[in-house]
């Protein structure tokens, strides 16, 4: 269903077009962990390829949801505990989707990749460390909801 032959031309194609940060995140996610495509299915239909998943509106919408959560965390830097209940609930919902906790790290790496490749030198080591910490805070709150 997903082969090196499929991913390589896709990578060449994507490198030529100007990508939004969300598209960079999504592409990197499947480059690092292609099996994740199985967890995204809508109306009981599974995607038959990464390419199909990447171009579906439901999956694009999920990436937007991820970005919205990160954005909410950035906006609530001074009051992160106020997001605790929402984030633990979100973690609990994700356990039901069959995702493994470790896969959240892949999303984090993909986020850093999207920022780095989009911002270039502006994305300093300090900025990288700050984003990495912020994402870790979000994921640790989601993880606290895992067994509740
Ligand atoms: C919902 C999968 C990571 C935020 C969902 C759904 C699936 C899913 C299958 C339900 C269908 C949908 O709304 O599209 C995954 C997988 C992940 C992942 C496989 C990791 C590999 C994340 C992360 C965040 C996030 C890291 C936020 C930081 C959301 C939100 C929803 C959602 C906000 C909607 C929840 C609701 O309807 O109440 N996710 N997700 N997801 N996901 Fe994820």
mmCIF file of N, CA, C and O in Angstrom, residues 13 21 24 28 32 38 48 50 55 58-59 76 83 91 99-100 102 105-106 110-111 114 123 132 137 140:
data_model
loop_
_atom_site.group_PDB
_atom_site.id
_atom_site.type_symbol
_atom_site.label_atom_id
_atom_site.label_comp_id
_atom_site.label_asym_id
_atom_site.label_seq_id
_atom_site.Cartn_x
_atom_site.Cartn_y
_atom_site.Cartn_z
ATOM 1 N N UNK A 13 8.171 15.657 -5.910
ATOM 2 C CA UNK A 13 7.098 16.570 -6.291
ATOM 3 C C UNK A 13 6.922 17.663 -5.229
ATOM 4 O O UNK A 13 6.877 18.854 -5.529
ATOM 5 N N UNK A 21 2.995 25.175 6.012
ATOM 6 C CA UNK A 21 3.547 24.454 7.157
ATOM 7 C C UNK A 21 2.766 23.168 7.455
ATOM 8 O O UNK A 21 3.363 22.136 7.769
ATOM 9 N N UNK A 24 3.824 20.448 5.128
ATOM 10 C CA UNK A 24 5.162 19.949 5.481
ATOM 11 C C UNK A 24 5.063 18.995 6.664
ATOM 12 O O UNK A 24 5.710 17.955 6.706
ATOM 13 N N UNK A 28 6.016 15.001 6.459
ATOM 14 C CA UNK A 28 7.089 14.475 7.319
ATOM 15 C C UNK A 28 6.562 13.353 8.221
ATOM 16 O O UNK A 28 7.254 12.366 8.482
ATOM 17 N N UNK A 32 8.203 9.646 8.343
ATOM 18 C CA UNK A 32 8.788 9.046 9.540
ATOM 19 C C UNK A 32 8.034 7.801 9.994
ATOM 20 O O UNK A 32 8.626 6.862 10.518
ATOM 21 N N UNK A 38 -2.972 4.105 8.613
ATOM 22 C CA UNK A 38 -4.052 3.160 8.944
ATOM 23 C C UNK A 38 -4.999 3.701 10.010
ATOM 24 O O UNK A 38 -6.120 3.233 10.148
ATOM 25 N N UNK A 48 -6.125 4.020 0.784
ATOM 26 C CA UNK A 48 -5.349 2.945 0.181
ATOM 27 C C UNK A 48 -3.896 3.360 -0.025
ATOM 28 O O UNK A 48 -3.063 2.531 -0.348
ATOM 29 N N UNK A 50 -0.727 6.626 1.142
ATOM 30 C CA UNK A 50 -0.401 7.855 1.867
ATOM 31 C C UNK A 50 -0.858 9.063 1.049
ATOM 32 O O UNK A 50 -1.409 10.026 1.581
ATOM 33 N N UNK A 55 -4.249 13.883 0.512
ATOM 34 C CA UNK A 55 -5.086 14.796 -0.262
ATOM 35 C C UNK A 55 -6.547 14.783 0.183
ATOM 36 O O UNK A 55 -7.378 15.437 -0.441
ATOM 37 N N UNK A 58 -10.577 15.272 5.123
ATOM 38 C CA UNK A 58 -10.669 14.885 6.545
ATOM 39 C C UNK A 58 -9.296 14.907 7.204
ATOM 40 O O UNK A 58 -9.141 15.386 8.323
ATOM 41 N N UNK A 59 -8.292 14.390 6.487
ATOM 42 C CA UNK A 59 -6.955 14.352 7.079
ATOM 43 C C UNK A 59 -6.382 15.769 7.201
ATOM 44 O O UNK A 59 -5.805 16.137 8.223
ATOM 45 N N UNK A 76 -1.979 30.418 25.522
ATOM 46 C CA UNK A 76 -2.267 30.255 26.951
ATOM 47 C C UNK A 76 -0.981 30.026 27.748
ATOM 48 O O UNK A 76 -1.019 29.410 28.808
ATOM 49 N N UNK A 83 -5.754 24.557 30.293
ATOM 50 C CA UNK A 83 -6.022 23.630 29.181
ATOM 51 C C UNK A 83 -6.004 22.166 29.624
ATOM 52 O O UNK A 83 -6.257 21.266 28.829
ATOM 53 N N UNK A 91 -6.370 13.419 25.034
ATOM 54 C CA UNK A 91 -5.503 12.232 25.118
ATOM 55 C C UNK A 91 -6.350 10.972 25.209
ATOM 56 O O UNK A 91 -6.119 9.990 24.498
ATOM 57 N N UNK A 99 -3.957 4.902 18.369
ATOM 58 C CA UNK A 99 -2.611 5.470 18.225
ATOM 59 C C UNK A 99 -1.769 5.101 19.459
ATOM 60 O O UNK A 99 -2.315 4.892 20.545
ATOM 61 N N UNK A 100 -0.468 4.952 19.284
ATOM 62 C CA UNK A 100 0.413 4.691 20.430
ATOM 63 C C UNK A 100 0.944 6.027 20.947
ATOM 64 O O UNK A 100 1.176 6.945 20.151
ATOM 65 N N UNK A 102 3.843 6.815 21.791
ATOM 66 C CA UNK A 102 5.140 7.166 21.173
ATOM 67 C C UNK A 102 4.934 7.928 19.857
ATOM 68 O O UNK A 102 5.785 8.715 19.453
ATOM 69 N N UNK A 105 5.359 11.613 19.588
ATOM 70 C CA UNK A 105 6.705 12.175 19.386
ATOM 71 C C UNK A 105 6.981 12.395 17.904
ATOM 72 O O UNK A 105 7.665 13.340 17.524
ATOM 73 N N UNK A 106 6.422 11.500 17.069
ATOM 74 C CA UNK A 106 6.617 11.656 15.621
ATOM 75 C C UNK A 106 5.929 12.937 15.142
ATOM 76 O O UNK A 106 6.450 13.649 14.287
ATOM 77 N N UNK A 110 7.745 16.117 13.442
ATOM 78 C CA UNK A 110 7.235 16.649 12.171
ATOM 79 C C UNK A 110 6.932 18.137 12.293
ATOM 80 O O UNK A 110 7.149 18.902 11.350
ATOM 81 N N UNK A 111 6.447 18.529 13.457
ATOM 82 C CA UNK A 111 6.166 19.953 13.695
ATOM 83 C C UNK A 111 7.472 20.753 13.637
ATOM 84 O O UNK A 111 7.551 21.794 12.974
ATOM 85 N N UNK A 114 8.611 21.041 10.134
ATOM 86 C CA UNK A 114 7.818 22.014 9.363
ATOM 87 C C UNK A 114 8.282 23.442 9.673
ATOM 88 O O UNK A 114 8.434 24.267 8.767
ATOM 89 N N UNK A 123 14.717 30.197 12.471
ATOM 90 C CA UNK A 123 14.380 29.204 13.498
ATOM 91 C C UNK A 123 15.669 28.839 14.245
ATOM 92 O O UNK A 123 16.341 27.872 13.955
ATOM 93 N N UNK A 132 9.973 22.829 21.190
ATOM 94 C CA UNK A 132 10.058 21.451 21.634
ATOM 95 C C UNK A 132 9.489 21.312 23.056
ATOM 96 O O UNK A 132 8.736 20.376 23.352
ATOM 97 N N UNK A 137 4.909 19.802 26.639
ATOM 98 C CA UNK A 137 3.899 20.121 27.672
ATOM 99 C C UNK A 137 2.513 19.650 27.203
ATOM 100 O O UNK A 137 1.764 19.029 27.950
ATOM 101 N N UNK A 140 2.435 15.849 27.274
ATOM 102 C CA UNK A 140 2.386 15.229 28.596
ATOM 103 C C UNK A 140 0.988 15.388 29.191
ATOM 104 O O UNK A 140 0.497 14.473 29.850
#
